[in-house]
Every structure is written in structure tokens, then in C-alpha cells.
Coordinates of N, CA, C and O in Angstrom, one line a residue:
M467 N -109.4 16.5 45.3 CA -110.8 17.0 45.0 C -111.7 16.0 45.6 O -111.5 14.8 45.4
D468 N -112.8 16.4 46.1 CA -113.8 15.6 46.7 C -114.8 15.2 45.7 O -114.9 15.8 44.5
R469 N -115.8 14.4 46.0 CA -116.8 13.9 45.1 C -117.7 15.1 44.7 O -118.1 15.1 43.4
D470 N -118.0 16.0 45.6 CA -118.8 17.1 45.1 C -118.1 18.0 44.1 O -118.8 18.4 43.1
G471 N -116.9 18.2 44.4 CA -116.1 19.1 43.4 C -116.0 18.4 42.1 O -116.2 18.9 40.9
F472 N -115.9 17.1 42.0 CA -115.8 16.3 40.7 C -117.1 16.4 40.0 O -117.3 16.8 38.9
W473 N -118.2 16.2 40.6 CA -119.4 16.2 40.0 C -119.9 17.6 39.6 O -120.6 17.8 38.7
G474 N -119.4 18.6 40.4 CA -119.8 19.9 40.0 C -119.2 20.3 38.7 O -119.8 21.0 37.9
L475 N -117.8 19.9 38.5 CA -117.2 20.0 37.3 C -117.9 19.3 36.1 O -118.0 19.9 34.9
V476 N -118.3 18.1 36.2 CA -119.1 17.3 35.3 C -120.4 18.1 34.9 O -120.6 18.2 33.8
E477 N -121.0 18.5 36.0 CA -122.4 19.2 35.6 C -122.1 20.5 34.8 O -122.9 20.9 34.0
D478 N -121.0 21.2 35.2 CA -120.6 22.6 34.4 C -120.3 22.1 32.9 O -120.9 22.8 32.1
A479 N -119.7 21.1 32.8 CA -119.3 20.5 31.3 C -120.5 20.1 30.5 O -120.8 20.5 29.4
R480 N -121.4 19.4 31.3 CA -122.6 19.0 30.7 C -123.6 20.1 30.3 O -124.3 20.0 29.2
G481 N -123.5 21.3 31.0 CA -124.3 22.4 30.7 C -124.2 23.0 29.3 O -125.2 23.6 28.7
G482 N -123.1 22.8 28.7 CA -122.7 23.3 27.3 C -123.1 22.3 26.3 O -122.7 22.6 25.0
V483 N -123.7 21.1 26.6 CA -123.9 20.0 25.7 C -125.3 19.8 25.4 O -126.0 19.6 26.4
D484 N -125.9 19.9 24.2 CA -127.4 19.7 24.1 C -127.8 18.4 24.4 O -128.9 18.1 25.0
D485 N -127.1 17.3 24.0 CA -127.5 15.8 24.2 C -126.4 15.1 24.7 O -125.6 14.6 23.8
T486 N -126.3 15.0 26.0 CA -125.1 14.2 26.5 C -125.2 12.6 26.3 O -124.0 12.0 26.1
V487 N -126.5 12.3 26.0 CA -126.5 10.7 25.7 C -125.8 10.5 24.3 O -125.1 9.5 24.1
A488 N -126.0 11.3 23.4 CA -125.6 11.1 22.0 C -124.1 11.8 21.8 O -123.3 11.4 20.9
D489 N -123.8 12.7 22.7 CA -122.6 13.4 22.6 C -121.7 13.5 23.8 O -121.4 14.5 24.4
P490 N -121.3 12.3 24.4 CA -120.4 12.3 25.6 C -119.1 13.1 25.1 O -118.3 13.5 26.1
D491 N -118.7 13.0 23.9 CA -117.4 13.6 23.5 C -117.5 15.1 23.7 O -116.5 15.8 24.1
G492 N -118.5 15.7 23.5 CA -118.8 17.1 23.9 C -118.7 17.4 25.4 O -118.0 18.4 25.7
V493 N -119.1 16.6 26.2 CA -118.9 16.6 27.7 C -117.4 16.5 27.9 O -116.8 17.4 28.7
A494 N -116.7 15.6 27.2 CA -115.2 15.5 27.4 C -114.5 16.7 27.1 O -113.5 17.2 27.8
D495 N -114.9 17.2 25.9 CA -114.1 18.4 25.5 C -114.3 19.7 26.5 O -113.4 20.3 26.8
A496 N -115.6 19.8 26.9 CA -115.9 20.9 27.8 C -115.2 20.7 29.1 O -114.6 21.6 29.7
L497 N -115.2 19.5 29.5 CA -114.5 19.0 30.9 C -113.0 19.3 30.7 O -112.3 19.8 31.8
T498 N -112.4 19.0 29.6 CA -111.0 19.2 29.5 C -110.6 20.7 29.5 O -109.7 21.2 30.3
K499 N -111.5 21.5 29.0 CA -111.4 23.0 29.0 C -111.4 23.4 30.4 O -110.7 24.3 30.9
L500 N -112.5 23.0 31.2 CA -112.6 23.4 32.5 C -111.5 23.0 33.5 O -111.0 23.7 34.3
L501 N -111.0 21.8 33.3 CA -109.8 21.3 34.1 C -108.6 22.1 33.8 O -107.8 22.2 34.6
G502 N -108.5 22.5 32.5 CA -107.4 23.4 32.1 C -107.1 24.7 32.8 O -106.0 25.2 32.9
G503 N -108.3 25.1 33.5 CA -108.2 26.2 34.2 C -107.8 26.1 35.7 O -107.8 27.0 36.6
L504 N -107.5 24.8 36.2 CA -107.2 24.4 37.5 C -105.7 24.2 37.6 O -104.8 24.0 36.6
E505 N -105.4 24.1 38.9 CA -103.8 23.9 39.3 C -103.8 22.4 38.9 O -104.7 21.5 39.1
A506 N -102.5 22.0 38.6 CA -102.1 20.6 38.4 C -102.5 19.6 39.5 O -103.0 18.6 39.2
E507 N -102.5 20.0 40.8 CA -102.8 19.2 41.8 C -104.3 18.9 41.8 O -104.6 17.8 42.2
E508 N -105.0 20.0 41.6 CA -106.5 19.7 41.4 C -106.9 18.9 40.3 O -107.8 18.0 40.3
I509 N -106.2 18.9 39.2 CA -106.5 18.1 38.1 C -106.2 16.6 38.3 O -107.0 15.7 38.1
A510 N -105.1 16.4 39.1 CA -104.7 15.1 39.5 C -105.8 14.5 40.6 O -106.2 13.4 40.6
G511 N -106.3 15.4 41.3 CA -107.3 15.1 42.3 C -108.7 14.8 41.6 O -109.4 13.7 42.1
F512 N -108.9 15.4 40.5 CA -110.0 15.0 39.7 C -109.8 13.6 39.2 O -110.6 12.7 39.1
G513 N -108.7 13.4 38.7 CA -108.3 12.0 38.0 C -108.4 11.0 39.1 O -108.8 9.8 38.8
A514 N -108.0 11.2 40.3 CA -108.1 10.2 41.4 C -109.7 9.9 41.7 O -109.9 8.7 42.0
E515 N -110.3 10.9 41.8 CA -111.9 10.8 42.0 C -112.5 9.9 40.8 O -113.4 9.0 41.1
F516 N -112.0 10.2 39.6 CA -112.5 9.5 38.6 C -112.2 8.0 38.6 O -113.0 7.1 38.4
A517 N -111.0 7.8 39.1 CA -110.4 6.3 39.2 C -111.3 5.7 40.4 O -111.7 4.5 40.2
R518 N -111.5 6.4 41.5 CA -112.4 5.8 42.4 C -113.6 5.5 42.0 O -114.4 4.4 42.3
L519 N -114.4 6.3 41.1 CA -115.6 6.0 40.7 C -115.6 4.6 39.7 O -116.5 3.8 39.6
Q520 N -114.6 4.6 39.0 CA -114.3 3.4 38.0 C -114.2 2.1 38.8 O -114.9 1.1 38.6
V521 N -113.5 2.2 40.0 CA -113.4 1.1 40.9 C -114.8 0.7 41.5 O -115.2 -0.5 41.4
E522 N -115.5 1.8 42.0 CA -116.8 1.5 42.5 C -117.7 0.9 41.5 O -118.8 0.1 42.0
S523 N -117.6 1.3 40.3 CA -118.5 0.8 39.2 C -118.2 -0.4 38.5 O -118.9 -0.9 37.6
Y524 N -117.1 -1.0 39.0 CA -116.6 -2.3 38.4 C -117.4 -3.5 38.9 O -116.9 -4.2 39.9
R525 N -118.6 -3.7 38.4 CA -119.5 -4.5 38.9 C -120.1 -5.4 38.0 O -120.5 -4.8 36.8
W526 N -120.6 -6.6 38.2 CA -121.1 -7.6 37.2 C -122.4 -6.9 36.6 O -122.7 -7.1 35.4
D527 N -123.3 -6.6 37.5 CA -124.6 -6.0 37.1 C -124.4 -4.8 36.2 O -125.2 -4.8 35.2
L528 N -123.7 -3.9 36.4 CA -123.4 -2.8 35.5 C -122.9 -3.1 34.2 O -123.2 -2.7 33.2
W529 N -121.9 -4.2 34.3 CA -121.4 -4.6 33.0 C -122.3 -5.3 32.3 O -122.4 -5.2 31.0
A530 N -123.2 -6.1 32.8 CA -124.3 -6.7 32.2 C -125.3 -5.7 31.3 O -125.6 -5.9 30.2
A531 N -125.6 -4.6 32.2 CA -126.2 -3.5 31.5 C -125.5 -3.0 30.3 O -126.2 -2.9 29.2
A532 N -124.2 -2.7 30.4 CA -123.5 -2.2 29.2 C -123.5 -3.2 28.2 O -123.6 -2.8 26.9
Y533 N -123.4 -4.5 28.5 CA -123.4 -5.6 27.4 C -124.7 -5.4 26.7 O -124.8 -5.5 25.4
L534 N -125.9 -5.4 27.4 CA -127.2 -5.4 26.7 C -127.3 -4.1 25.9 O -127.8 -4.1 24.6
I535 N -126.9 -3.0 26.5 CA -127.1 -1.5 25.8 C -126.3 -1.5 24.5 O -126.8 -1.0 23.6
N536 N -125.2 -2.0 24.6 CA -124.2 -1.9 23.5 C -124.1 -3.1 22.6 O -123.1 -3.2 21.8
S537 N -124.8 -4.2 22.8 CA -124.7 -5.3 22.1 C -123.3 -6.0 22.2 O -122.9 -6.5 21.2
G538 N -122.8 -5.9 23.4 CA -121.6 -6.5 23.7 C -120.8 -5.4 24.4 O -121.0 -4.3 24.3
A539 N -119.8 -6.0 25.4 CA -118.9 -5.0 26.0 C -117.7 -5.8 26.4 O -117.8 -6.6 27.4
S540 N -116.6 -5.4 25.8 CA -115.4 -6.1 26.3 C -115.0 -5.3 27.5 O -115.6 -4.4 27.9
E541 N -113.7 -5.7 28.1 CA -113.4 -4.9 29.2 C -113.2 -3.4 28.9 O -113.5 -2.6 29.6
D542 N -112.5 -3.2 27.8 CA -112.3 -1.9 27.4 C -113.5 -1.1 27.1 O -113.7 0.0 27.2
G543 N -114.5 -1.8 26.3 CA -115.7 -1.4 26.1 C -116.5 -0.9 27.4 O -117.3 0.0 27.5
F544 N -116.5 -1.8 28.5 CA -117.0 -1.5 29.7 C -116.4 -0.2 30.4 O -117.2 0.6 30.9
D545 N -115.2 -0.1 30.2 CA -114.5 1.2 30.8 C -115.2 2.4 29.9 O -115.4 3.4 30.6
S546 N -115.1 2.3 28.8 CA -115.6 3.4 27.9 C -117.2 3.6 28.3 O -117.7 4.8 28.3
F547 N -118.0 2.7 28.4 CA -119.3 2.7 28.9 C -119.4 3.5 30.2 O -120.3 4.4 30.3
R548 N -118.6 3.3 31.2 CA -118.6 3.9 32.3 C -118.1 5.4 32.3 O -118.7 6.2 33.0
G549 N -117.3 5.7 31.3 CA -117.0 7.1 30.9 C -118.3 7.7 30.4 O -118.6 8.9 30.7
W550 N -119.0 7.1 29.5 CA -120.3 7.6 29.1 C -121.3 7.9 30.1 O -122.0 8.9 30.2
L551 N -121.3 6.9 31.1 CA -122.2 7.0 32.2 C -121.8 8.4 33.2 O -122.7 9.0 33.4
I552 N -120.5 8.5 33.3 CA -120.1 9.8 34.0 C -120.6 11.1 33.2 O -121.0 12.0 33.9
A553 N -120.6 11.0 31.9 CA -121.2 12.1 31.1 C -122.6 12.4 31.3 O -123.0 13.5 31.0
Q554 N -123.4 11.4 32.0 CA -124.8 11.6 32.0 C -125.1 12.2 33.3 O -126.2 12.7 33.6
G555 N -123.9 12.5 34.2 CA -124.2 13.2 35.3 C -124.4 12.4 36.7 O -124.6 11.2 36.6
R556 N -124.3 13.0 37.8 CA -124.4 12.4 39.0 C -125.7 11.7 39.3 O -125.6 10.5 39.8
E557 N -126.7 12.3 38.9 CA -128.1 11.6 39.3 C -128.2 10.3 38.6 O -128.6 9.3 39.0
T558 N -127.9 10.4 37.1 CA -128.0 9.1 36.5 C -127.0 8.1 36.9 O -127.3 6.9 37.0
W559 N -125.7 8.5 37.1 CA -124.7 7.6 37.7 C -125.2 7.0 38.9 O -125.1 5.7 39.0
E560 N -125.5 7.7 39.8 CA -126.0 7.2 41.2 C -127.3 6.1 41.0 O -127.3 5.2 41.7
A561 N -128.1 6.6 40.2 CA -129.3 5.7 40.0 C -128.8 4.4 39.3 O -129.3 3.2 39.7
A562 N -127.8 4.4 38.3 CA -127.4 3.2 37.6 C -126.6 2.4 38.6 O -126.8 1.1 38.4
L563 N -126.0 3.0 39.5 CA -125.2 2.1 40.5 C -126.1 1.5 41.4 O -125.9 0.4 42.0
A564 N -127.2 2.2 41.9 CA -128.2 1.6 42.7 C -129.1 0.6 42.0 O -129.3 -0.6 42.6
V565 N -129.5 0.8 40.9 CA -130.2 -0.1 40.1 C -129.8 0.1 38.6 O -130.3 0.8 37.9
P566 N -128.9 -0.8 38.0 CA -128.5 -0.7 36.7 C -129.6 -0.8 35.8 O -129.5 -0.1 34.6
D567 N -130.7 -1.4 36.1 CA -131.8 -1.6 35.1 C -132.5 -0.2 34.8 O -133.2 0.0 33.9
S568 N -132.1 0.8 35.7 CA -132.7 2.0 35.6 C -132.3 2.8 34.3 O -132.9 3.8 33.9
L569 N -131.2 2.2 33.7 CA -130.7 2.8 32.5 C -131.6 2.7 31.3 O -131.5 3.3 30.3
A570 N -132.7 1.8 31.6 CA -133.7 1.7 30.5 C -134.5 3.0 30.2 O -135.1 3.3 29.3
D571 N -134.5 4.0 31.3 CA -135.1 5.2 31.2 C -134.1 6.2 30.6 O -134.6 7.3 30.2
V572 N -132.8 5.8 30.3 CA -131.9 6.8 29.7 C -131.6 6.6 28.2 O -131.5 7.4 27.4
V573 N -131.5 5.3 28.0 CA -131.0 4.9 26.5 C -132.3 4.7 25.6 O -133.3 4.4 26.1
D574 N -131.8 4.7 24.3 CA -132.9 4.6 23.3 C -132.7 3.4 22.7 O -131.6 3.1 22.2
E575 N -133.7 2.5 22.8 CA -133.7 1.2 22.2 C -133.6 1.1 20.7 O -133.2 0.1 20.0
D576 N -134.0 2.2 20.1 CA -134.1 2.3 18.6 C -132.8 2.9 18.1 O -132.6 4.0 17.8
R577 N -131.8 1.9 17.8 CA -130.5 2.4 17.5 C -130.4 2.7 15.9 O -130.8 1.8 15.2
P578 N -129.8 3.7 15.6 CA -129.7 3.9 14.0 C -128.7 2.9 13.5 O -127.9 2.3 14.3
E579 N -128.7 2.7 12.2 CA -127.8 1.7 11.6 C -126.3 1.9 11.9 O -125.6 1.0 11.9
D580 N -125.9 3.3 11.9 CA -124.5 3.5 12.3 C -124.2 3.8 13.7 O -123.2 4.1 14.1
F581 N -125.0 3.1 14.5 CA -124.9 3.2 16.0 C -123.5 2.5 16.4 O -123.1 1.4 15.9
E582 N -122.7 3.2 17.2 CA -121.3 2.6 17.7 C -121.4 2.4 19.1 O -120.4 2.1 19.6
G583 N -122.4 2.5 19.8 CA -122.5 2.2 21.1 C -122.4 3.5 22.0 O -122.1 4.6 21.6
F584 N -122.9 3.2 23.2 CA -122.9 4.4 24.4 C -121.5 4.3 24.8 O -121.1 3.6 25.7
D585 N -120.5 5.1 24.2 CA -119.1 5.2 24.5 C -118.6 6.4 24.8 O -118.8 7.4 24.2
G586 N -118.0 6.5 26.0 CA -117.5 7.7 26.4 C -115.9 7.6 26.7 O -115.4 8.2 27.7
E587 N -115.2 7.0 25.8 CA -113.8 6.7 25.9 C -113.1 8.0 26.1 O -112.2 8.1 26.9
A588 N -113.6 9.1 25.5 CA -112.8 10.4 25.6 C -112.8 10.8 27.1 O -111.9 11.6 27.5
L589 N -114.0 10.5 27.8 CA -113.9 10.9 29.3 C -112.9 10.4 30.0 O -112.3 10.8 31.0
L590 N -112.4 9.1 29.6 CA -111.3 8.5 30.3 C -109.9 9.2 30.3 O -109.0 8.9 31.1
H591 N -109.8 10.3 29.4 CA -108.6 10.9 29.1 C -108.7 12.3 29.5 O -107.6 13.1 29.2
V592 N -109.8 12.8 29.9 CA -109.8 14.3 30.1 C -108.7 14.7 31.1 O -108.1 15.9 31.0
G593 N -108.6 14.2 32.2 CA -107.7 14.5 33.3 C -106.2 14.5 32.7 O -105.5 15.5 32.9
S594 N -105.8 13.5 32.1 CA -104.4 13.4 31.5 C -104.1 14.4 30.5 O -103.2 15.2 30.5
H595 N -105.2 14.6 29.6 CA -105.0 15.8 28.5 C -104.9 17.1 29.1 O -104.1 17.9 28.7
A596 N -105.8 17.4 30.1 CA -105.6 18.6 30.8 C -104.6 18.9 31.5 O -103.9 20.0 31.4
Y597 N -104.0 17.9 32.3 CA -102.8 18.0 33.0 C -101.6 18.2 32.2 O -100.7 19.0 32.4
K598 N -101.5 17.4 31.0 CA -100.5 17.7 30.0 C -100.6 19.1 29.4 O -99.5 19.7 29.2
N599 N -101.8 19.6 29.1 CA -101.9 20.9 28.7 C -101.4 22.0 29.6 O -100.8 22.9 29.2
V600 N -101.6 21.7 30.8 CA -101.1 22.7 32.0 C -99.6 22.6 32.4 O -98.9 23.6 32.5
T601 N -99.2 21.3 32.4 CA -97.8 21.1 32.8 C -96.8 20.7 31.7 O -95.6 20.8 32.0
G602 N -97.4 20.0 30.7 CA -96.5 19.5 29.7 C -96.0 18.1 30.1 O -95.2 17.5 29.2
D603 N -96.5 17.5 31.1 CA -96.0 16.2 31.7 C -97.1 15.2 32.1 O -97.5 15.3 33.1
E604 N -97.6 14.5 31.1 CA -98.5 13.6 31.3 C -98.2 12.5 32.3 O -99.0 12.0 33.1
A605 N -96.9 12.0 32.3 CA -96.5 11.0 33.2 C -96.7 11.3 34.6 O -97.1 10.4 35.5
A606 N -96.5 12.6 35.0 CA -96.7 13.1 36.2 C -98.0 12.9 36.8 O -98.4 12.7 37.9
Y607 N -99.0 13.2 35.9 CA -100.4 13.0 36.1 C -100.6 11.6 36.6 O -101.3 11.4 37.7
W608 N -100.2 10.6 35.7 CA -100.6 9.3 36.2 C -99.8 8.9 37.5 O -100.5 8.2 38.4
K609 N -98.7 9.4 37.9 CA -98.0 9.0 39.0 C -98.8 9.6 40.3 O -99.1 9.0 41.2
A610 N -99.4 10.9 40.1 CA -100.1 11.5 41.0 C -101.5 10.9 41.3 O -101.9 10.7 42.5
V611 N -102.2 10.4 40.3 CA -103.3 9.8 40.3 C -103.1 8.5 40.9 O -103.9 8.0 42.0
D612 N -102.2 7.7 40.6 CA -101.8 6.3 41.2 C -101.6 6.4 42.6 O -102.0 5.5 43.4
A613 N -101.1 7.5 43.1 CA -100.7 7.6 44.4 C -102.0 8.0 45.3 O -101.9 7.7 46.5
Q614 N -103.0 8.4 44.7 CA -104.2 8.7 45.5 C -105.3 7.7 45.3 O -106.3 7.5 46.1
A615 N -105.4 6.9 44.2 CA -106.4 6.2 43.8 C -106.3 4.7 44.1 O -105.2 4.1 44.0
P616 N -107.4 3.9 44.4 CA -107.3 2.4 44.6 C -107.0 1.7 43.2 O -107.4 2.3 42.1
D617 N -106.5 0.6 43.2 CA -106.3 -0.2 42.0 C -107.6 -1.0 41.6 O -108.4 -1.2 42.6
L618 N -107.9 -1.1 40.4 CA -109.1 -1.8 40.1 C -108.8 -3.3 40.5 O -107.8 -3.9 40.3
P619 N -110.0 -3.8 41.1 CA -109.9 -5.2 41.5 C -109.8 -6.1 40.2 O -109.9 -5.7 39.2
D620 N -109.2 -7.3 40.5 CA -109.1 -8.3 39.4 C -110.4 -8.8 38.8 O -110.5 -9.0 37.7
L621 N -111.3 -8.8 39.6 CA -112.8 -9.3 39.0 C -113.8 -8.2 39.6 O -113.7 -7.5 40.6
P622 N -114.8 -8.1 38.7 CA -115.9 -7.1 39.0 C -116.6 -7.7 40.4 O -116.6 -8.8 40.7
A623 N -117.1 -6.7 41.0 CA -117.9 -7.0 42.3 C -119.3 -7.6 42.0 O -119.8 -7.4 41.0
G624 N -119.8 -8.3 43.0 CA -121.1 -8.7 42.9 C -121.1 -10.2 42.3 O -120.1 -10.8 42.1
K625 N -122.3 -10.6 42.1 CA -122.7 -11.9 41.7 C -122.4 -12.0 40.1 O -122.9 -11.0 39.5
E626 N -121.7 -13.0 39.6 CA -121.3 -13.0 38.2 C -122.6 -13.2 37.3 O -123.5 -14.0 37.9
I627 N -122.7 -12.6 36.2 CA -123.9 -12.8 35.5 C -123.3 -13.3 34.1 O -122.3 -12.7 33.7
D628 N -124.0 -14.3 33.6 CA -123.5 -14.9 32.4 C -124.3 -14.0 31.2 O -125.5 -14.1 31.0
F629 N -123.5 -13.3 30.4 CA -123.9 -12.4 29.5 C -124.6 -13.2 28.4 O -125.4 -12.5 27.6
D630 N -124.2 -14.3 28.1 CA -124.7 -15.3 27.0 C -125.9 -16.0 27.4 O -126.5 -16.7 26.5
D631 N -126.4 -15.9 28.7 CA -127.6 -16.5 29.1 C -128.7 -15.6 29.3 O -128.8 -14.7 30.2
E632 N -129.6 -15.5 28.2 CA -130.7 -14.6 28.2 C -131.6 -14.6 29.4 O -132.0 -13.7 29.9
D633 N -131.8 -15.9 30.0 CA -132.6 -16.0 31.2 C -131.9 -15.3 32.4 O -132.4 -14.6 33.3
D634 N -130.6 -15.3 32.5 CA -129.8 -14.7 33.6 C -130.0 -13.3 33.4 O -130.2 -12.5 34.3
L635 N -129.9 -12.6 32.1 CA -130.1 -11.2 31.8 C -131.5 -10.7 32.3 O -131.5 -9.8 32.7
H636 N -132.3 -11.5 31.8 CA -133.8 -11.2 32.2 C -134.0 -11.2 33.7 O -134.8 -10.3 34.1
T637 N -133.5 -12.1 34.4 CA -133.6 -12.0 35.9 C -132.9 -10.8 36.5 O -133.5 -10.3 37.4
H638 N -131.8 -10.5 36.0 CA -131.0 -9.4 36.7 C -131.4 -8.0 36.3 O -131.3 -6.9 36.9
L639 N -131.7 -7.9 34.9 CA -132.1 -6.6 34.2 C -133.2 -6.8 33.4 O -133.2 -6.6 32.2
P640 N -134.4 -7.0 34.0 CA -135.7 -7.2 33.2 C -136.1 -6.1 32.3 O -136.5 -6.5 31.1
R641 N -136.0 -4.9 32.7 CA -136.4 -3.8 31.7 C -135.3 -3.7 30.5 O -135.8 -3.5 29.4
L642 N -134.1 -3.7 30.8 CA -133.1 -3.6 29.7 C -133.2 -4.9 28.8 O -133.1 -4.7 27.6
A643 N -133.4 -6.0 29.4 CA -133.4 -7.3 28.6 C -134.6 -7.1 27.8 O -134.7 -7.5 26.6
A644 N -135.8 -6.7 28.3 CA -137.1 -6.5 27.4 C -136.8 -5.6 26.2 O -137.3 -5.8 25.2
L645 N -136.1 -4.5 26.4 CA -135.7 -3.6 25.4 C -134.7 -4.3 24.4 O -135.0 -4.0 23.1
Y646 N -133.8 -4.9 24.7 CA -132.7 -5.3 23.8 C -132.8 -6.7 23.4 O -132.2 -7.1 22.3
L647 N -133.5 -7.6 24.0 CA -133.4 -9.0 23.8 C -134.8 -9.3 23.2 O -134.8 -10.3 22.4
D648 N -135.9 -8.7 23.6 CA -137.3 -9.1 23.1 C -137.7 -8.4 22.0 O -138.8 -8.6 21.6
S649 N -136.9 -7.5 21.4 CA -137.3 -6.8 20.2 C -137.1 -7.4 18.9 O -136.4 -8.2 18.8

């Protein structure tokens, strides 16, 4: 599956969700259903494209944005954040990769008390769930995806940002830092 096909499916899934910022799980559910109508090879192709996007977005500046937005971000939390970011669609994804500080236009700095973060963990599993629903064999999905997708690098790309240094965060992400550190 190519990138346009990938994003076309994501946009179709987003179409049935009222607020993708607050409900990335709704996007994941819709996407799992859409993928369930495809052949196993196409589902694995979707998974490979998802993995390529995860590799491309494994960057210090985007991780720092996730750290600010979610009041912290472990490695697993950063993976889930990038799942949430995919649920926001291609335009937001590409803007965030070009300028991570652009996420200040997407997120709401007024978090409710029960806020659990901008988390799209369910998006990380849509391909494997759909593949298993179609074939009954989730292990074959991962084998097919691994054969097509690059491995995640050991370290994020770009200049390392010290998440505990407010000056560093203000330098690299001034709008997000103003929203989350100065309030």
C-alpha cells in the first residue's frame, strides 16, 4: 500500500468520528473495520506504511512536543502519541513533522482533571487486529510487516532536546512551551 492509500483509509475512518482529537479510539475502531474489508496483503501493506511513518516521526523535536502536550512521554507514550497524531489526519501529521510547534493549533491547553493524554495506542494495533480478523493469524501479519518496513533506529533523529530544561523547550517549541510551561 502506498502513502496515498494509507492516508485515504485514515481519512475515511476519521469521517465517522466527531472529534478525533478527543476520540482517537473511534478512528482506530473505524479503521479496523475498513481494513477488515481488504485482502490480507493490503492490510500488511497498511501496517508497513504505518511502520515507515513511525520511523520517520521518531525525532527529538516531535518527542519534545509530546512531552509538553502530555506532561511527560515515555518511549511507549511517544509511540502512542504518534498513533494519536496519525488519527488527526495527513494535513496535521505533515504540519507536525514540518514544524512540531504547529501542534499548538491542535491541542487544548485546558486539560480536564481526568485528562489521560493525547494517546492513540489503539491506532498502533489496527493492522494486526484487522489481519487477525481476516486470517486468524496475527503472527503472519507481523512477519509480513517486518519484511517490508524499516527498523526503528536506536535513537531519535535530530538534535537532542533536554525535556527537563525549560529553556531548551522554549527554544525549540516556543508556542507549546508557552501553553504548557507558562500557565
